[in-house]
mmCIF file of C-alpha atoms in Angstrom:
data_model
loop_
_atom_site.group_PDB
_atom_site.id
_atom_site.type_symbol
_atom_site.label_atom_id
_atom_site.label_comp_id
_atom_site.label_asym_id
_atom_site.label_seq_id
_atom_site.Cartn_x
_atom_site.Cartn_y
_atom_site.Cartn_z
ATOM 1 C CA THR A 10 -13.671 17.106 8.327
ATOM 2 C CA ILE A 11 -12.990 16.739 4.592
ATOM 3 C CA ARG A 12 -16.725 16.297 3.981
ATOM 4 C CA LYS A 13 -17.375 19.579 5.799
ATOM 5 C CA PHE A 14 -14.758 21.321 3.651
ATOM 6 C CA TYR A 15 -16.337 19.784 0.549
ATOM 7 C CA ASN A 16 -19.773 21.069 1.528
ATOM 8 C CA LEU A 17 -18.256 24.532 2.049
ATOM 9 C CA LYS A 18 -16.633 24.255 -1.419
ATOM 10 C CA LEU A 19 -13.144 24.568 0.084
ATOM 11 C CA VAL A 20 -12.144 21.159 -1.320
ATOM 12 C CA ARG A 21 -13.168 19.680 -4.659
ATOM 13 C CA THR A 22 -10.115 17.596 -5.618
ATOM 14 C CA ILE A 23 -7.295 15.831 -3.768
ATOM 15 C CA PRO A 24 -4.781 18.643 -4.524
ATOM 16 C CA ASP A 25 -7.224 21.139 -2.963
ATOM 17 C CA ILE A 26 -6.436 19.577 0.414
ATOM 18 C CA TYR A 27 -2.912 20.963 0.105
ATOM 19 C CA ARG A 28 -4.183 24.413 -0.921
ATOM 20 C CA LEU A 29 -6.462 24.965 2.060
ATOM 21 C CA ASN A 30 -6.735 28.527 3.295
ATOM 22 C CA TYR A 31 -6.192 28.136 7.034
ATOM 23 C CA ASN A 32 -7.229 31.723 7.735
ATOM 24 C CA LEU A 33 -10.685 30.911 6.326
ATOM 25 C CA ILE A 34 -10.869 27.678 8.320
ATOM 26 C CA LYS A 35 -10.287 29.602 11.570
ATOM 27 C CA ASN A 36 -13.655 31.264 11.014
ATOM 28 C CA ILE A 37 -15.551 27.978 10.653
ATOM 29 C CA PRO A 38 -17.495 27.056 13.823
ATOM 30 C CA GLY A 39 -15.743 24.282 15.703
ATOM 31 C CA PHE A 40 -12.263 25.150 14.477
ATOM 32 C CA GLY A 41 -10.158 26.902 17.073
ATOM 33 C CA PRO A 42 -6.490 27.923 16.642
ATOM 34 C CA LYS A 43 -5.270 24.623 18.106
ATOM 35 C CA SER A 44 -7.409 22.399 15.840
ATOM 36 C CA VAL A 45 -6.387 24.423 12.778
ATOM 37 C CA GLU A 46 -2.733 24.028 13.732
ATOM 38 C CA ASN A 47 -3.194 20.259 14.194
ATOM 39 C CA LEU A 48 -4.915 20.026 10.818
ATOM 40 C CA LYS A 49 -2.123 21.951 9.118
ATOM 41 C CA ASN A 50 0.548 19.742 10.688
ATOM 42 C CA ALA A 51 -1.300 16.542 9.719
ATOM 43 C CA ILE A 52 -1.668 17.667 6.104
ATOM 44 C CA GLU A 53 1.999 18.667 5.901
ATOM 45 C CA GLU A 54 3.017 15.322 7.415
ATOM 46 C CA SER A 55 0.879 13.462 4.860
ATOM 47 C CA LYS A 56 3.127 14.776 2.079
ATOM 48 C CA LYS A 57 5.911 12.514 3.361
ATOM 49 C CA ARG A 58 3.956 9.272 3.634
ATOM 50 C CA PRO A 59 5.163 6.083 1.891
ATOM 51 C CA LEU A 60 4.348 5.855 -1.807
ATOM 52 C CA TYR A 61 1.752 3.114 -1.305
ATOM 53 C CA ARG A 62 -0.321 5.480 0.866
ATOM 54 C CA LEU A 63 -0.485 7.957 -2.011
ATOM 55 C CA ILE A 64 -1.498 5.234 -4.477
ATOM 56 C CA TYR A 65 -4.146 3.944 -2.055
ATOM 57 C CA GLY A 66 -5.427 7.470 -1.463
ATOM 58 C CA LEU A 67 -6.011 8.120 -5.166
ATOM 59 C CA GLY A 68 -9.160 6.026 -4.964
ATOM 60 C CA ILE A 69 -8.432 3.745 -7.921
ATOM 61 C CA ARG A 70 -11.278 1.252 -8.219
ATOM 62 C CA TYR A 71 -10.502 -2.175 -6.686
ATOM 63 C CA VAL A 72 -7.096 -0.980 -5.402
ATOM 64 C CA GLY A 73 -6.954 -1.586 -1.668
ATOM 65 C CA GLU A 74 -4.003 -1.243 0.663
ATOM 66 C CA VAL A 75 -2.447 -4.613 -0.281
ATOM 67 C CA THR A 76 -2.575 -3.883 -4.017
ATOM 68 C CA ALA A 77 -1.295 -0.340 -3.425
ATOM 69 C CA LYS A 78 1.751 -1.811 -1.648
ATOM 70 C CA THR A 79 2.279 -4.230 -4.548
ATOM 71 C CA LEU A 80 2.223 -1.361 -7.056
ATOM 72 C CA ALA A 81 4.540 0.791 -4.938
ATOM 73 C CA SER A 82 7.054 -2.039 -4.625
ATOM 74 C CA ALA A 83 7.126 -2.422 -8.429
ATOM 75 C CA VAL A 84 8.158 1.183 -9.176
ATOM 76 C CA LYS A 85 10.461 3.943 -7.980
ATOM 77 C CA CYS A 86 8.025 6.765 -8.778
ATOM 78 C CA ILE A 87 4.266 6.764 -9.227
ATOM 79 C CA ASP A 88 4.640 8.016 -12.806
ATOM 80 C CA ASP A 89 6.314 4.731 -13.730
ATOM 81 C CA LEU A 90 2.911 3.052 -13.546
ATOM 82 C CA LYS A 91 1.774 4.742 -16.748
ATOM 83 C CA ASP A 92 4.421 2.688 -18.587
ATOM 84 C CA PHE A 93 2.891 -0.611 -17.448
ATOM 85 C CA THR A 94 0.745 -2.538 -19.921
ATOM 86 C CA ILE A 95 -2.221 -4.573 -18.699
ATOM 87 C CA THR A 96 -0.074 -7.686 -19.231
ATOM 88 C CA ASP A 97 2.676 -6.189 -17.040
ATOM 89 C CA LEU A 98 0.173 -5.400 -14.303
ATOM 90 C CA ILE A 99 -1.357 -8.881 -14.304
ATOM 91 C CA LYS A 100 2.100 -10.330 -13.606
ATOM 92 C CA LEU A 101 2.150 -8.498 -10.259
ATOM 93 C CA PRO A 102 0.972 -10.298 -7.094
ATOM 94 C CA ASP A 103 -2.755 -10.018 -6.338
ATOM 95 C CA VAL A 104 -3.512 -8.142 -9.586
ATOM 96 C CA GLY A 105 -6.097 -9.823 -11.807
ATOM 97 C CA ASP A 106 -7.602 -8.784 -15.140
ATOM 98 C CA LYS A 107 -10.280 -6.522 -13.666
ATOM 99 C CA VAL A 108 -7.903 -4.712 -11.301
ATOM 100 C CA ALA A 109 -5.233 -4.377 -14.005
ATOM 101 C CA SER A 110 -7.726 -2.710 -16.359
ATOM 102 C CA GLU A 111 -8.742 -0.169 -13.721
ATOM 103 C CA ILE A 112 -5.114 0.676 -12.914
ATOM 104 C CA TYR A 113 -4.206 0.952 -16.602
ATOM 105 C CA ASN A 114 -7.180 3.216 -17.327
ATOM 106 C CA PHE A 115 -6.432 5.435 -14.332
ATOM 107 C CA PHE A 116 -2.839 6.046 -15.380
ATOM 108 C CA HIS A 117 -3.818 6.706 -19.000
ATOM 109 C CA ASN A 118 -6.339 9.373 -18.070
ATOM 110 C CA GLN A 119 -4.821 12.822 -18.657
ATOM 111 C CA GLN A 120 -6.859 14.412 -15.864
ATOM 112 C CA ASN A 121 -5.445 11.918 -13.386
ATOM 113 C CA LEU A 122 -1.881 12.488 -14.603
ATOM 114 C CA LYS A 123 -2.436 16.229 -14.269
ATOM 115 C CA MET A 124 -3.671 15.694 -10.703
ATOM 116 C CA ILE A 125 -0.536 13.690 -9.829
ATOM 117 C CA GLN A 126 1.630 16.472 -11.254
ATOM 118 C CA GLU A 127 -0.277 19.011 -9.130
ATOM 119 C CA LEU A 128 0.347 16.906 -6.021
ATOM 120 C CA ARG A 129 4.054 16.773 -6.853
ATOM 121 C CA ASP A 130 4.168 20.539 -7.353
ATOM 122 C CA LEU A 131 2.480 20.970 -3.967
ATOM 123 C CA GLY A 132 5.249 18.969 -2.278
ATOM 124 C CA VAL A 133 3.649 15.524 -2.033
ATOM 125 C CA LYS A 134 6.210 12.715 -2.261
ATOM 126 C CA THR A 135 5.563 10.765 -5.481
ATOM 127 C CA CYS A 136 8.751 8.671 -5.417
ATOM 128 C CA HIS A 137 10.224 6.578 -2.678
ATOM 129 C CA GLU A 138 13.796 6.124 -1.664
ATOM 130 C CA GLU A 139 15.541 3.020 -2.912
ATOM 131 C CA GLU A 140 16.334 1.875 0.592
ATOM 132 C CA GLU A 141 12.634 1.397 1.314
ATOM 133 C CA LYS A 142 12.677 -1.563 -1.074
ATOM 134 C CA LYS A 143 15.744 -3.198 0.453
ATOM 135 C CA GLY A 144 15.749 -5.935 3.060
ATOM 136 C CA LYS A 145 16.445 -9.631 3.403
ATOM 137 C CA LEU A 146 12.936 -10.467 2.121
ATOM 138 C CA ALA A 147 12.891 -7.944 -0.744
ATOM 139 C CA GLY A 148 10.822 -9.203 -3.667
ATOM 140 C CA LEU A 149 9.448 -12.230 -1.791
ATOM 141 C CA ASN A 150 5.720 -12.883 -1.407
ATOM 142 C CA PHE A 151 4.296 -14.620 1.683
ATOM 143 C CA VAL A 152 0.948 -16.098 2.637
ATOM 144 C CA PHE A 153 0.031 -17.249 6.152
ATOM 145 C CA THR A 154 -2.362 -19.995 7.172
ATOM 146 C CA GLY A 155 -3.221 -21.249 10.641
ATOM 147 C CA THR A 156 -2.323 -19.728 14.004
ATOM 148 C CA LEU A 157 1.227 -18.688 14.883
ATOM 149 C CA LYS A 158 2.567 -19.107 18.430
ATOM 150 C CA CYS A 159 5.169 -16.360 18.137
ATOM 151 C CA CYS A 160 2.930 -13.472 17.258
ATOM 152 C CA SER A 161 -0.332 -12.347 15.741
ATOM 153 C CA ARG A 162 -0.900 -12.542 11.985
ATOM 154 C CA GLU A 163 -0.820 -8.732 11.833
ATOM 155 C CA LYS A 164 2.532 -8.614 13.646
ATOM 156 C CA ALA A 165 4.001 -11.245 11.304
ATOM 157 C CA LYS A 166 2.806 -9.180 8.345
ATOM 158 C CA GLU A 167 4.495 -6.069 9.766
ATOM 159 C CA ILE A 168 7.777 -7.958 10.180
ATOM 160 C CA VAL A 169 7.731 -9.307 6.622
ATOM 161 C CA GLU A 170 6.968 -5.875 5.180
ATOM 162 C CA SER A 171 9.645 -4.190 7.316
ATOM 163 C CA LEU A 172 12.159 -6.583 5.728
ATOM 164 C CA GLY A 173 11.033 -5.738 2.207
ATOM 165 C CA GLY A 174 8.635 -8.639 1.607
ATOM 166 C CA ASN A 175 4.949 -8.674 0.701
ATOM 167 C CA VAL A 176 2.088 -10.503 2.425
ATOM 168 C CA LEU A 177 -0.723 -11.664 0.152
ATOM 169 C CA ASP A 178 -4.171 -12.975 0.973
ATOM 170 C CA THR A 179 -4.363 -15.893 -1.465
ATOM 171 C CA VAL A 180 -2.117 -18.689 -2.707
ATOM 172 C CA SER A 181 -1.029 -18.475 -6.348
ATOM 173 C CA LYS A 182 2.052 -19.046 -8.492
ATOM 174 C CA LYS A 183 3.166 -15.547 -7.490
ATOM 175 C CA VAL A 184 3.667 -16.691 -3.871
ATOM 176 C CA HIS A 185 7.141 -17.757 -2.743
ATOM 177 C CA TYR A 186 6.406 -18.938 0.817
ATOM 178 C CA LEU A 187 3.368 -20.320 2.626
ATOM 179 C CA VAL A 188 3.910 -20.106 6.389
ATOM 180 C CA VAL A 189 1.908 -22.831 8.138
ATOM 181 C CA GLY A 190 0.795 -22.411 11.736
ATOM 182 C CA GLU A 191 -1.503 -24.533 13.884
ATOM 183 C CA GLU A 192 -4.774 -25.710 12.326
ATOM 184 C CA PRO A 193 -4.028 -24.528 8.790
ATOM 185 C CA GLY A 194 -6.830 -23.893 6.305
ATOM 186 C CA SER A 195 -7.395 -24.718 2.650
ATOM 187 C CA LYS A 196 -4.427 -22.580 1.577
ATOM 188 C CA LEU A 197 -2.132 -25.481 2.505
ATOM 189 C CA GLN A 198 -3.880 -27.908 0.148
ATOM 190 C CA LYS A 199 -3.840 -25.320 -2.634
ATOM 191 C CA ALA A 200 -0.099 -24.716 -2.185
ATOM 192 C CA GLN A 201 0.588 -28.468 -2.197
ATOM 193 C CA LYS A 202 -1.437 -28.836 -5.363
ATOM 194 C CA LEU A 203 0.381 -25.968 -7.099
ATOM 195 C CA GLY A 204 3.787 -27.385 -6.262
ATOM 196 C CA THR A 205 5.568 -24.057 -6.835
ATOM 197 C CA VAL A 206 5.154 -22.583 -3.350
ATOM 198 C CA LYS A 207 7.734 -23.313 -0.652
ATOM 199 C CA ILE A 208 5.833 -24.487 2.425
ATOM 200 C CA ILE A 209 7.508 -23.687 5.754
ATOM 201 C CA ASN A 210 6.507 -24.015 9.403
ATOM 202 C CA GLU A 211 6.691 -21.322 12.058
ATOM 203 C CA GLU A 212 10.183 -22.294 13.204
ATOM 204 C CA GLU A 213 11.522 -22.045 9.645
ATOM 205 C CA PHE A 214 9.788 -18.690 9.238
ATOM 206 C CA LEU A 215 11.462 -17.350 12.390
ATOM 207 C CA LYS A 216 14.859 -18.479 11.113
ATOM 208 C CA LEU A 217 14.131 -16.821 7.783
ATOM 209 C CA ILE A 218 13.376 -13.467 9.390
ATOM 210 C CA GLY A 219 16.252 -13.837 11.823
ATOM 211 C CA GLY A 220 14.044 -13.575 14.888
ATOM 212 C CA GLU A 221 13.146 -9.972 13.997
ATOM 213 C CA ASN A 222 10.872 -8.508 16.694
ATOM 214 C CA ALA A 223 8.722 -11.617 16.843
ATOM 215 C CA GLU A 224 7.944 -11.163 20.513
#
């Protein structure tokens, strides 16, 4: 849909999505009143999405969903990221030199800052409420290895994030807990070698989360 709007020169930038002329769209073949209404509602709803979705949607090079969540958890408002040095960014989980440089450059580009201001003026949420960061696992980073009996890896990730924690893909000194299931992989050996990661089994993990929706 966005590609079609781009080809019709209705959309050229991200803020243009929130300036769409719905009366014009009604005249485009394939767009009836109902589909236009659905589109309008979806775009309006997107203004309220969590901060990490906005960061992810900006298309910063090398910044996927996991890194976007890491960045969102480190700030109250997206503008705060322009105050981060490359050294500050590297200290964040899953952010290496290359990724840090791309993030730093993005938030020190005046055109990008202008775009963020436009999004804010158009009603897009650029800050998140403090309560979104709270939870019994707030500030803690987890990695999983092996198979869990209680739930799928994706479900375990959802639980951790709902309690304020982060789930990372690799073991490093930034990780607080490695949760070990059946037939663990090389992450276990790496965590043992590091010596800074707390290694827990599935039962200990379930106690830690308080049995939150593990079924």
